[in-house]
Coordinates of C-alpha atoms (C1' of nucleotides) in Angstrom, one line a residue:
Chain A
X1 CA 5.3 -212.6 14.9
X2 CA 9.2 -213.4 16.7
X3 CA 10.6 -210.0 15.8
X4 CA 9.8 -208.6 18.6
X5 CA 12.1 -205.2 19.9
X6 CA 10.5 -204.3 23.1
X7 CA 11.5 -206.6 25.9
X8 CA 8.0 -206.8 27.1
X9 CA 6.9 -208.8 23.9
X10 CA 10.0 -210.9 23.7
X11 CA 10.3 -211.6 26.9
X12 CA 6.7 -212.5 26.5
X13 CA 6.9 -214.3 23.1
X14 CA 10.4 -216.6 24.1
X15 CA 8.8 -217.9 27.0
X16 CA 5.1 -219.2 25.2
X17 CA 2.8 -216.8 26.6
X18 CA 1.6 -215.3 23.3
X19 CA -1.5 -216.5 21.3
X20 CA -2.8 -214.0 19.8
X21 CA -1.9 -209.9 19.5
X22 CA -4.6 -207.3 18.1
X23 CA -1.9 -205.3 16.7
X24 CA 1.7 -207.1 17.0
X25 CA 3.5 -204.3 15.1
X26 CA 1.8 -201.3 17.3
X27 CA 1.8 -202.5 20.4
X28 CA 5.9 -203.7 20.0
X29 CA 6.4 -199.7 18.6
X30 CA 4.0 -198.1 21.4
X31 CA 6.0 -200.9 23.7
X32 CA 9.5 -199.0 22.7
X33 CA 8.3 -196.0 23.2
X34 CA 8.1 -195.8 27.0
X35 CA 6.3 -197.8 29.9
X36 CA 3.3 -198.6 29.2
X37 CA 0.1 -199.7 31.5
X38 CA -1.7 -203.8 30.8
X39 CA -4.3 -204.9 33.1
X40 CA -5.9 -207.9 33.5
X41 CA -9.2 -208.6 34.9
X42 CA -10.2 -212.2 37.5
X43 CA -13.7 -212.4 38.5
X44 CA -14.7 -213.2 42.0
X45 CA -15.9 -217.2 41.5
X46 CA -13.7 -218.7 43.8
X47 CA -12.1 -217.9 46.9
X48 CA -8.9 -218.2 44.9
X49 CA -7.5 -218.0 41.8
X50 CA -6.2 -221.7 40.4
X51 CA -3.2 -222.4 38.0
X52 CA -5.0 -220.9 35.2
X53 CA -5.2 -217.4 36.2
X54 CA -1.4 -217.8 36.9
X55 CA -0.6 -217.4 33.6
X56 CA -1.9 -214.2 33.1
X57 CA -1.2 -213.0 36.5
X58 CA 2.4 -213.8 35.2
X59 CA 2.3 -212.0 32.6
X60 CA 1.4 -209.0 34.6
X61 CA 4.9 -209.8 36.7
X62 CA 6.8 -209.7 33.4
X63 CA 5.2 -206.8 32.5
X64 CA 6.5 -204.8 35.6
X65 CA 9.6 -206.6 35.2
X66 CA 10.7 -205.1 31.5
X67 CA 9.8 -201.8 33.1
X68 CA 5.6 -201.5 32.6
X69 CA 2.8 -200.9 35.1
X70 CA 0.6 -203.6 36.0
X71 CA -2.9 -203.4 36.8
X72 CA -4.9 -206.3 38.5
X73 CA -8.5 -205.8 37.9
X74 CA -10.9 -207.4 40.8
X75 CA -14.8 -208.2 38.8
X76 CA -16.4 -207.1 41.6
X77 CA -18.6 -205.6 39.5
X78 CA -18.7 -208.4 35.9
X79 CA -19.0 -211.4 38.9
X80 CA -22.4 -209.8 39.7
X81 CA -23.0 -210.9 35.7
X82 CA -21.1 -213.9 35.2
X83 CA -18.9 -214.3 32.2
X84 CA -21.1 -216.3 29.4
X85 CA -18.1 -217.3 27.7
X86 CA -17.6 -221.0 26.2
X87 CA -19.9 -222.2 28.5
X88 CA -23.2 -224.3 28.0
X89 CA -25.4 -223.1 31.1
X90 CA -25.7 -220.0 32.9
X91 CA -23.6 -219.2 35.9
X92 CA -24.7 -219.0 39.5
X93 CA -25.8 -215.7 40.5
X94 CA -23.5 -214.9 43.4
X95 CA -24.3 -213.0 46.4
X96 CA -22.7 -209.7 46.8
X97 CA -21.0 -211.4 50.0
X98 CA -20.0 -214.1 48.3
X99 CA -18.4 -212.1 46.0
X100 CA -16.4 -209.8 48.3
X101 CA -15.4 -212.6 50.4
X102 CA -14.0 -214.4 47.0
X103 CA -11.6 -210.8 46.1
X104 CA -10.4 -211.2 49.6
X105 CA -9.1 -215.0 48.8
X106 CA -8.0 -213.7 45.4
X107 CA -6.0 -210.6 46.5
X108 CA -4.0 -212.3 48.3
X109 CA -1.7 -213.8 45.8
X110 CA -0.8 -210.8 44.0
X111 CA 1.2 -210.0 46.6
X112 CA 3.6 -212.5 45.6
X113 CA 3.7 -211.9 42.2
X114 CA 3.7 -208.5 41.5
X115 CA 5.2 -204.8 43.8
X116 CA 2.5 -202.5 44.9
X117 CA 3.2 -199.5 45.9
X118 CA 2.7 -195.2 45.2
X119 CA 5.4 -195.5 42.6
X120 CA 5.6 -194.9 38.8
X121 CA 5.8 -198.8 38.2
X122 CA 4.2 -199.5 40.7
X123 CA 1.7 -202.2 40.5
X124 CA -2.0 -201.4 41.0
X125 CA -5.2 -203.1 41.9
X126 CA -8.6 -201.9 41.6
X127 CA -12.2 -203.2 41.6
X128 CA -14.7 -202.9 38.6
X129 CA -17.3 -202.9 41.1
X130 CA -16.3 -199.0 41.9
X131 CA -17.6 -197.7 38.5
X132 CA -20.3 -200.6 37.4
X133 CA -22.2 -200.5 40.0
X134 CA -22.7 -196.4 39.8
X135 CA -23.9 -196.3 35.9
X136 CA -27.5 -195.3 35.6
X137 CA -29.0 -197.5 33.1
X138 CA -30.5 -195.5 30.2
X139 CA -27.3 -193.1 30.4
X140 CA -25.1 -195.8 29.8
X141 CA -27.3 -197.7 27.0
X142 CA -27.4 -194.0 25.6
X143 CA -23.3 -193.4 25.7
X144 CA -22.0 -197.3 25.6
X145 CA -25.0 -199.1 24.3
X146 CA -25.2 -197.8 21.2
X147 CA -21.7 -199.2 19.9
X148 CA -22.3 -202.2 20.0
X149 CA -23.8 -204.0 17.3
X150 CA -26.3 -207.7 18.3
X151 CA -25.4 -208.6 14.8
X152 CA -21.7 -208.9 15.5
X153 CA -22.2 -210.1 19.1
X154 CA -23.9 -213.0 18.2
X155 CA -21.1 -213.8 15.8
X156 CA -18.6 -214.5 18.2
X157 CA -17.5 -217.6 19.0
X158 CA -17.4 -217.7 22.9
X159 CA -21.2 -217.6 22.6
X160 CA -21.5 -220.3 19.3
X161 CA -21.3 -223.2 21.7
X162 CA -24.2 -221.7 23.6
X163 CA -26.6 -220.9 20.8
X164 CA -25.6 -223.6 18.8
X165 CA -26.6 -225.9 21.7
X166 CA -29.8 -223.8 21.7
X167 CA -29.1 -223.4 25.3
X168 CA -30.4 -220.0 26.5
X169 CA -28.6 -216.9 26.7
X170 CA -30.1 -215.1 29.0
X171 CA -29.9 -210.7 28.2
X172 CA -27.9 -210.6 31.9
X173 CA -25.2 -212.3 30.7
X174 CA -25.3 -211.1 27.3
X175 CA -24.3 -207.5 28.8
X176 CA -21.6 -209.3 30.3
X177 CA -19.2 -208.4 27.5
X178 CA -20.6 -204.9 27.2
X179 CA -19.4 -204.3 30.9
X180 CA -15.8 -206.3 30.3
X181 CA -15.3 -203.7 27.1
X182 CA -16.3 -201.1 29.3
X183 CA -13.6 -201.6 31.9
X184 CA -11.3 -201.4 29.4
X185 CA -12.0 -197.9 28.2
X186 CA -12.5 -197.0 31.9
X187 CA -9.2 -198.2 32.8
X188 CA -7.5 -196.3 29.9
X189 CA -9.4 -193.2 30.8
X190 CA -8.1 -193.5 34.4
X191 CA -4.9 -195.0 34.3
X192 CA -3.4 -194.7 30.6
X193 CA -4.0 -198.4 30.1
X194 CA -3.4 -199.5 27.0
X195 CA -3.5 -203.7 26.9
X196 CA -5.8 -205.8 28.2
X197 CA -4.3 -209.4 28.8
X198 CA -6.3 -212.9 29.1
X199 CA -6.8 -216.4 28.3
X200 CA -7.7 -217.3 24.7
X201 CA -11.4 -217.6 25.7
X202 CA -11.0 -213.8 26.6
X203 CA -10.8 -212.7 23.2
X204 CA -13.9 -211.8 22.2
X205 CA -14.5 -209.7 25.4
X206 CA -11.1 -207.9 24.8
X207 CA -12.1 -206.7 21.7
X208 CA -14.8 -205.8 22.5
X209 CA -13.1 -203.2 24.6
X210 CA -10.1 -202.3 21.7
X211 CA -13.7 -201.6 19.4
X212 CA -15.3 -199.5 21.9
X213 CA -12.6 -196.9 22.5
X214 CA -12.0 -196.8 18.8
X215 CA -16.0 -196.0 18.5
X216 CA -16.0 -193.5 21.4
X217 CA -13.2 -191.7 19.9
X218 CA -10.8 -193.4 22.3
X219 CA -7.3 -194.2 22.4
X220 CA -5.8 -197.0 20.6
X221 CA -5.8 -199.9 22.3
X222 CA -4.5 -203.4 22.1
X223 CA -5.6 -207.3 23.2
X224 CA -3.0 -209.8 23.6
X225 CA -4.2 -213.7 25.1
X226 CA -2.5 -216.3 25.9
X227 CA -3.1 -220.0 24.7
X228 CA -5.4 -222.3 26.6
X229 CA -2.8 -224.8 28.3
X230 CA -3.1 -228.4 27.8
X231 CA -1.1 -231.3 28.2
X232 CA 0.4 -233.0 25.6
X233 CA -1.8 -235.8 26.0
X234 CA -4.7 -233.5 25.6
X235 CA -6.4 -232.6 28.8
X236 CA -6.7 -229.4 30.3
X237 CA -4.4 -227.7 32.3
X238 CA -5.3 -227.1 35.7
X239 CA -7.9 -229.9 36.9
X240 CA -7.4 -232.6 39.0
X241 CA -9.8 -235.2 40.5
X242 CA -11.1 -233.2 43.2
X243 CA -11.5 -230.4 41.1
X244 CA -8.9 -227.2 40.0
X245 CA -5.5 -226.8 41.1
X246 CA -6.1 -223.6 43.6
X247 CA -3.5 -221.0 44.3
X248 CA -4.1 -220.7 48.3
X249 CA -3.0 -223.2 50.3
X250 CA -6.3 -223.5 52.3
X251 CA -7.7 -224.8 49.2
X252 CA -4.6 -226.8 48.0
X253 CA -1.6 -227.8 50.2
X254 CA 2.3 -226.8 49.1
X255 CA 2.7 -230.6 49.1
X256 CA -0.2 -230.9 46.3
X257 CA 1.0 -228.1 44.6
X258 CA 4.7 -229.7 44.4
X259 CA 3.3 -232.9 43.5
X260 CA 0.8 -231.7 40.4
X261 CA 4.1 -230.2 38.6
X262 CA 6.2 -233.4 39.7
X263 CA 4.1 -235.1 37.8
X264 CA 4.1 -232.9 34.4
X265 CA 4.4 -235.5 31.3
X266 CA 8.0 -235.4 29.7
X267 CA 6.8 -233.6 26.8
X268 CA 5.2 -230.5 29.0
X269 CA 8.5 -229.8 30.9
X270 CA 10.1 -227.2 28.8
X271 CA 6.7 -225.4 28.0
X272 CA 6.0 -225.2 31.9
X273 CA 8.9 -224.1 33.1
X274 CA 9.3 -221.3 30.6
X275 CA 5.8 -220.5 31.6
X276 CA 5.3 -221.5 35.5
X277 CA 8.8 -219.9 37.2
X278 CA 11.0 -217.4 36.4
X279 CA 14.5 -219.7 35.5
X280 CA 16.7 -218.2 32.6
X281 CA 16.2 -219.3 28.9
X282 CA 19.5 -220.8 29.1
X283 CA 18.8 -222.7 32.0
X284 CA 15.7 -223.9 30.9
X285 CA 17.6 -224.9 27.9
X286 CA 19.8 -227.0 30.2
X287 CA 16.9 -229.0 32.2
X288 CA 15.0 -229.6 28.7
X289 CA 18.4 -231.2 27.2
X290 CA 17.9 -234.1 30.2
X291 CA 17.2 -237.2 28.8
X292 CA 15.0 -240.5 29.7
X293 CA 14.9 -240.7 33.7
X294 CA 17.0 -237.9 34.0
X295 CA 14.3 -235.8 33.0
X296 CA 12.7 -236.5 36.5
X297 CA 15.7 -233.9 37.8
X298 CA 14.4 -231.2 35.5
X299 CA 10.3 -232.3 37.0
X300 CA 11.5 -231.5 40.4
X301 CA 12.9 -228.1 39.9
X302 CA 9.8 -227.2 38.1
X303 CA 7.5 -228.3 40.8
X304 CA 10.1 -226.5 43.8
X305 CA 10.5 -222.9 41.2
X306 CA 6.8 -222.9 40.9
X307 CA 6.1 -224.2 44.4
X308 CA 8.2 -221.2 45.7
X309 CA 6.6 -218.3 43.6
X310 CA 2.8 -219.2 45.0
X311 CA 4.2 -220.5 48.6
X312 CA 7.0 -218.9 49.5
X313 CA 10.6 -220.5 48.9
X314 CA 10.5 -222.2 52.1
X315 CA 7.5 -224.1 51.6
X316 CA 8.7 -225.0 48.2
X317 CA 11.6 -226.9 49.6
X318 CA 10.1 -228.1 52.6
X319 CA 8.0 -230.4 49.9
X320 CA 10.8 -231.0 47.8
X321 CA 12.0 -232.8 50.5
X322 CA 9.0 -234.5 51.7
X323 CA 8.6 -236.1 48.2
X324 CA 11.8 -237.0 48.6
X325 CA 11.7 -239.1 51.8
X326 CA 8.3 -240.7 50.4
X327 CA 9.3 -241.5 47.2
X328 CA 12.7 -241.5 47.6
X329 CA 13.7 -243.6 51.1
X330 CA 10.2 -245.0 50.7
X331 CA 10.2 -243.7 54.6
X332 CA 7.5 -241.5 55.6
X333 CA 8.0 -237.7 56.7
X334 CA 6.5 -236.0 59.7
X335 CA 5.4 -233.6 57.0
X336 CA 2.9 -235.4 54.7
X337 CA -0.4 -234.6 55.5
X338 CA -1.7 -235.4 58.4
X339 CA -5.0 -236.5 60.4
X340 CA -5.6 -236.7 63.8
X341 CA -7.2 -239.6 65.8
X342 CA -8.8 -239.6 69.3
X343 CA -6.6 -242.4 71.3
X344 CA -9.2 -244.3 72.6
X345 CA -10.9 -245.4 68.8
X346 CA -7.4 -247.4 68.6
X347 CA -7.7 -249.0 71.7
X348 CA -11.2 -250.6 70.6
X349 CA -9.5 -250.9 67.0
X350 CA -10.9 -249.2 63.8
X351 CA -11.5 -250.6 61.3
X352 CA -9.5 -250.3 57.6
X353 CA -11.9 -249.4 55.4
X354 CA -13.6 -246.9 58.2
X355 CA -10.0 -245.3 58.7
X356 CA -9.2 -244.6 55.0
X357 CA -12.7 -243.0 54.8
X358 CA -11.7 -240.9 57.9
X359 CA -8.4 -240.0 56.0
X360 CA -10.3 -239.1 52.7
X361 CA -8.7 -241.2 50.7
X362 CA -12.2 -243.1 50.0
X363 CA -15.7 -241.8 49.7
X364 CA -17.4 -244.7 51.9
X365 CA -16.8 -248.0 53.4
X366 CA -17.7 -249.3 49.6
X367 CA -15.3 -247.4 47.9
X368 CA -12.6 -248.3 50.4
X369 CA -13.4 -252.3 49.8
X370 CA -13.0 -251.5 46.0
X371 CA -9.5 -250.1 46.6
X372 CA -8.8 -252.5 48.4
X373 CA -10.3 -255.8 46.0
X374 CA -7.4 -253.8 43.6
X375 CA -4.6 -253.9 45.5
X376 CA -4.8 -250.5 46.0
X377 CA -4.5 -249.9 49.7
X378 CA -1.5 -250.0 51.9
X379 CA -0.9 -249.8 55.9
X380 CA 2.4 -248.9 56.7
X381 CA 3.6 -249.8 53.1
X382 CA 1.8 -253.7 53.7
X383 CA -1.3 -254.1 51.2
X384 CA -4.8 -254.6 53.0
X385 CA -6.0 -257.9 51.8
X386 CA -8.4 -258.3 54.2
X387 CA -11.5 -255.8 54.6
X388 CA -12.3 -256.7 58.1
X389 CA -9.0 -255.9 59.6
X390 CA -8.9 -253.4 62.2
X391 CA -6.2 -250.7 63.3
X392 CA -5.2 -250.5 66.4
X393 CA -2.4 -249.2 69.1
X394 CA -0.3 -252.3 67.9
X395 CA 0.1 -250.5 63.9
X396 CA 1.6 -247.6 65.5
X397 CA 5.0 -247.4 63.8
X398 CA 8.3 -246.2 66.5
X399 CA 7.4 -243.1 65.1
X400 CA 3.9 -242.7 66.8
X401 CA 1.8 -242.8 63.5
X402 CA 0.0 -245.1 61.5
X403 CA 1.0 -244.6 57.9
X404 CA -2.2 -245.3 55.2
X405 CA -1.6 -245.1 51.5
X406 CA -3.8 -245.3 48.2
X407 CA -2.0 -245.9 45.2
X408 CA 1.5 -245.3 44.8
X409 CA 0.9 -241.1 45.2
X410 CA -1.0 -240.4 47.9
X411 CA 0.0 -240.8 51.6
X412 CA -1.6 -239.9 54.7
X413 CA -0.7 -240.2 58.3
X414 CA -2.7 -241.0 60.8
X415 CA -1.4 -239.4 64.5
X416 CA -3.2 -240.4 68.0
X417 CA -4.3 -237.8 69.9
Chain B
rG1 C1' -51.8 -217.3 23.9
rG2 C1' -51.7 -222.2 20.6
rG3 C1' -48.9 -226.7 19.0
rG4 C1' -44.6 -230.0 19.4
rG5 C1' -40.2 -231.8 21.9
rA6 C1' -36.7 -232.5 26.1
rA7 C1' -34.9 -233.5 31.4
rU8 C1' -31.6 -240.7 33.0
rG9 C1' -26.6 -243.2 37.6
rU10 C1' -25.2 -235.6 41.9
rC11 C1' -18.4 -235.2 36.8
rC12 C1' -20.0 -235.1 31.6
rC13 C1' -22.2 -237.4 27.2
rG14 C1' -25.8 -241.0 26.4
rA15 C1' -29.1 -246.0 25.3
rG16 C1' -33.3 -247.8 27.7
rU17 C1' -40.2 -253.6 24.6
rG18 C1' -43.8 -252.3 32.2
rG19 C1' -39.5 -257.0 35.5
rC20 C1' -33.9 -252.0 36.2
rA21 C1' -29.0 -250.8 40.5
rA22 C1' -30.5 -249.4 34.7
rA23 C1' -26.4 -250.6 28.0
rG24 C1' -22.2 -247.9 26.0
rG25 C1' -18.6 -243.9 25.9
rG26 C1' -15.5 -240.0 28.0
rG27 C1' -13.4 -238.6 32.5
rG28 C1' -11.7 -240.4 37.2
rC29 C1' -9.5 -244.1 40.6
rG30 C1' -6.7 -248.6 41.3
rG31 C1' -3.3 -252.7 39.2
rA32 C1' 0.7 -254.4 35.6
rC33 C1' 4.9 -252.3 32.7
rU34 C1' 8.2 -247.8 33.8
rG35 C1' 11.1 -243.1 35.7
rU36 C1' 6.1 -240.4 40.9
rA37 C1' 6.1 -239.6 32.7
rA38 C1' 3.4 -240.9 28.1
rA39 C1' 1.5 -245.0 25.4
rU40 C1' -0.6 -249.9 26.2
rC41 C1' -3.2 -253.8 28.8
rC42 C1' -6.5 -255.3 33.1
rG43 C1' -10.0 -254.1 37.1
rC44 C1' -13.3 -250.6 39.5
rU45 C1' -16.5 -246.2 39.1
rG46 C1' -25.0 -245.7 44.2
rG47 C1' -25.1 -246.6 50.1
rC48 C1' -25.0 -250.1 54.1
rU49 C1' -24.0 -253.9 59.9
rA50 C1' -22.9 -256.8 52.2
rG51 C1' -24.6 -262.1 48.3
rG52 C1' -29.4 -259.6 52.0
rC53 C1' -31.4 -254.7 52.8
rC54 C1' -31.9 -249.4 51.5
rU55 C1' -31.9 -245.0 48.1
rU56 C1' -31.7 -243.5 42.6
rC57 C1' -34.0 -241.7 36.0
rG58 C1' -36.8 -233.0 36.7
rU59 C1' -41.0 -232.4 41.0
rA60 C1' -45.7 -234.2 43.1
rG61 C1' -49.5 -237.5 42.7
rG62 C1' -52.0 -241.8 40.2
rU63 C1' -52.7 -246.8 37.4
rU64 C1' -50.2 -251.7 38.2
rC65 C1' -48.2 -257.7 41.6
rG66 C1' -44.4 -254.5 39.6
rA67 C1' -43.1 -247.7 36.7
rG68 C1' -37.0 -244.7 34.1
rU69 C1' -40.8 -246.7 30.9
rC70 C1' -48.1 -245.6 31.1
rC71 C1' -51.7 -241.4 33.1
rU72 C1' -52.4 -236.3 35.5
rA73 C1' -50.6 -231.8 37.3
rC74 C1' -46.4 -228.8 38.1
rU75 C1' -41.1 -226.8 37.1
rU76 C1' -37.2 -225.6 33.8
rC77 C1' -35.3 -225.5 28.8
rC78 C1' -35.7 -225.8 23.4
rC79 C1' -38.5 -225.5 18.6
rC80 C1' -42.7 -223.9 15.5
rC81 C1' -47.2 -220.8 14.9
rA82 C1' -49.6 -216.1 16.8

RNA sequence: GGGGGAAUGUCCCGAGUGGCAAAGGGGGCGGACUGUAAAUCCGCUGGCUAGGCCUUCGUAGGUUCGAGUCCUACUUCCCCCA
């Protein structure tokens, strides 16, 4: 499947997004033909999207880049469900507020990825919930119902792990795909769409859709999915140890943002920077030829292009350079994150562990002291060998801060106030 | 409706003769080696005013000097029969 001709689906193909296609050779001919319209659906789980959803929201900028109209499809109406998919328990049922107050946290970062507007091209975003939530129920088992077939629902495998496990499927989520296939031929009735776009666990659910229009007497339509990204070494993409790499920074500071790409494995830095920023082939090319330690140069222009696309270019270099003074000068920069202490706890003196707790960079007093039995804590760059130590006005370094570190990564200064 | 199983350290999986802060993995964190990489090796992975105390094995009671382990009821989930 390389011989792509519409510049959508190269584009597309050169730089890894492609897993699998319903119908390579249609959709590259239907592709040629004209602009066409691709959606692509994010529940309402989160109050942002994380680094997984950025691949397909990327896709969607691509799209509208080689000339197509992108939709971005708010659940509002599947999050009331809950997507069954690959997972061993059921979801959380969230509250209506919860999930409106999740699409607001969401929206927000399509404005930097893709142009909305009144145009032809124009991006557009809609919510599920504005159709779902109307259907009357025995109409819609009567006109949608009937085309789908338990037999070959039960088949598929984003539900095997579940029945396999003989956890419970309950019939609320099983209707879960019945609503995403739905969407599908709702969106093609409404806006021409013609492509439906995911992760590899959406499969199942797109097709769902392609098999319904072609049942109703629909247009032809087509799936395409991206693979699931891992690293090299095998984990998945996307999680760190506080949990998933979010898109807002509320969630997830520019500065952890830059850092999670700056620390990509050697092997992952071509495939991420074809897939996480928006540099030429050829320069790509270039960064990837790096060898040994020089690779680290390629590492920090993936972590600033990506950086910039989610946070804004300035943001992007303002932790470029923040990394650099840490790691590089192995000074400390007014810009790493920072916590505020009342004045007078320094006076009295606080102790270590206490103040690394207060910093977050330990759970409790206990974990602290097991950091610390490792070697693993630092005040202004000097390692804490002594538990009972206490901070006080006298740590403060000329520049007004006390400096605490865990590890070699992650820094955090402490300001009086 | 009847019968039989299951729930363990608040990340996950998973052992557990009445003496248990509870085996072992995975994951995570820290250290060494490096390049803020991978691989490898080592340490840690309930709380605290810390070698003493406190809270943990689905929930609530009970038996016992002592309960994750035994008994009763309840909850949730699986399987078989109707």
């Amino acid at each position: 499947m390389s011989g792509f001709k519409s510049d959508f689906l190269r584009v597309l193909n050169e730089r890894g997004f492609i897993h699998q296609i319903s119908d390579p050779e249609g959709l590259d001919a239907r592709c040629l033909k004209g602009p066409i319209t691709a959606y692509v659906g994010y529940d309402a789980t989160a109050t942002s999207l994380h680094i997984g959803n950025l691949i397909s929201a990327t896709m969607l900028h691509w799209l509208q880049e080689t000339g197509n109209r992108p939709i971005a499809l708010m659940g509002g109406g599947t999050s009331m469900v809950g997507d069954p998919s690959f997972r061993d328990d059921q979801r959380k049922l969230l509250s209506v507020e919860t999930i409106n107050t999740n699409i607001e946290g969401i929206k927000k970062i399509f404005g930097k990825i893709l142009r909305f507007g009144d145009g032809q091209l124009d991006g557009i975003m809609v919510n599920n919930a504005d159709w779902l939530l109307k259907l009357n129920y025995v109409e819609f088992l009567r006109d949608v119902g009937r085309y789908f077939s338990v037999n070959r629902m039960l088949s598929f495998d984003s539900v095997k792990l579940r029945l396999d496990r003989e956890q419970s499927l309950s019939f609320l989520e099983f209707n879960y795909m019945i609503m995403q296939g739905y969407d599908f031929v709702e969106l093609n009735r409404r806006y021409d769409c013609i492509l439906q776009m995911g992760g590899s666990d959406q499969w199942g659910n797109i097709i769902n859709g392609v098999d319904l229009s072609h049942r109703m007497g629909g247009n032809q339509l087509y799936a395409l999915t991206t693979p699931l990204l891992t690293t090299s070494s095998g984990a998945k993409m996307g999680k760190t140890a506080n949990g998933a790499v979010w898109l807002n920074g509320d969630l997830f500071s520019p500065y952890e943002f830059w850092q999670y790409f700056r620390n990509t494995e050697d092997a992952d830095v071509v495939r991420f920077l074809k897939i996480f920023t928006r540099l030429s082939l050829d320069e790509i090319a270039r960064l990837g030829a790096l060898g040994g330690s020089e690779i680290n140069e390629a590492k920090k222009v993936l972590a600033t292009e990506a950086c910039a696309i989610v946070h804004g270019r300035e943001a992007a270099e303002a932790a470029a350079e923040t990394a650099r003074k840490t790691f590089e000068e192995g000074a400390h920069s007014d810009d790493l994150p920072t916590i505020e202490i009342p004045r007078g706890d320094l006076e009295v003196g606080v102790g270590v562990l206490a103040a690394f707790v207060q910093a977050g960079l330990a759970a409790s007093n206990g974990d602290a002291r097991r950091s610390a039995q490792g070697g693993g804590l630092k005040v202004n760059d000097a390692t804490v060998s002594d538990p009972k130590q206490t901070l006080s006005l006298a740590d403060l370094t000329d520049d007004g801060v006390i400096k605490l570190s865990l590890g070699k990564k992650k820094h955090i200064l402490l300001k009086p106030v």
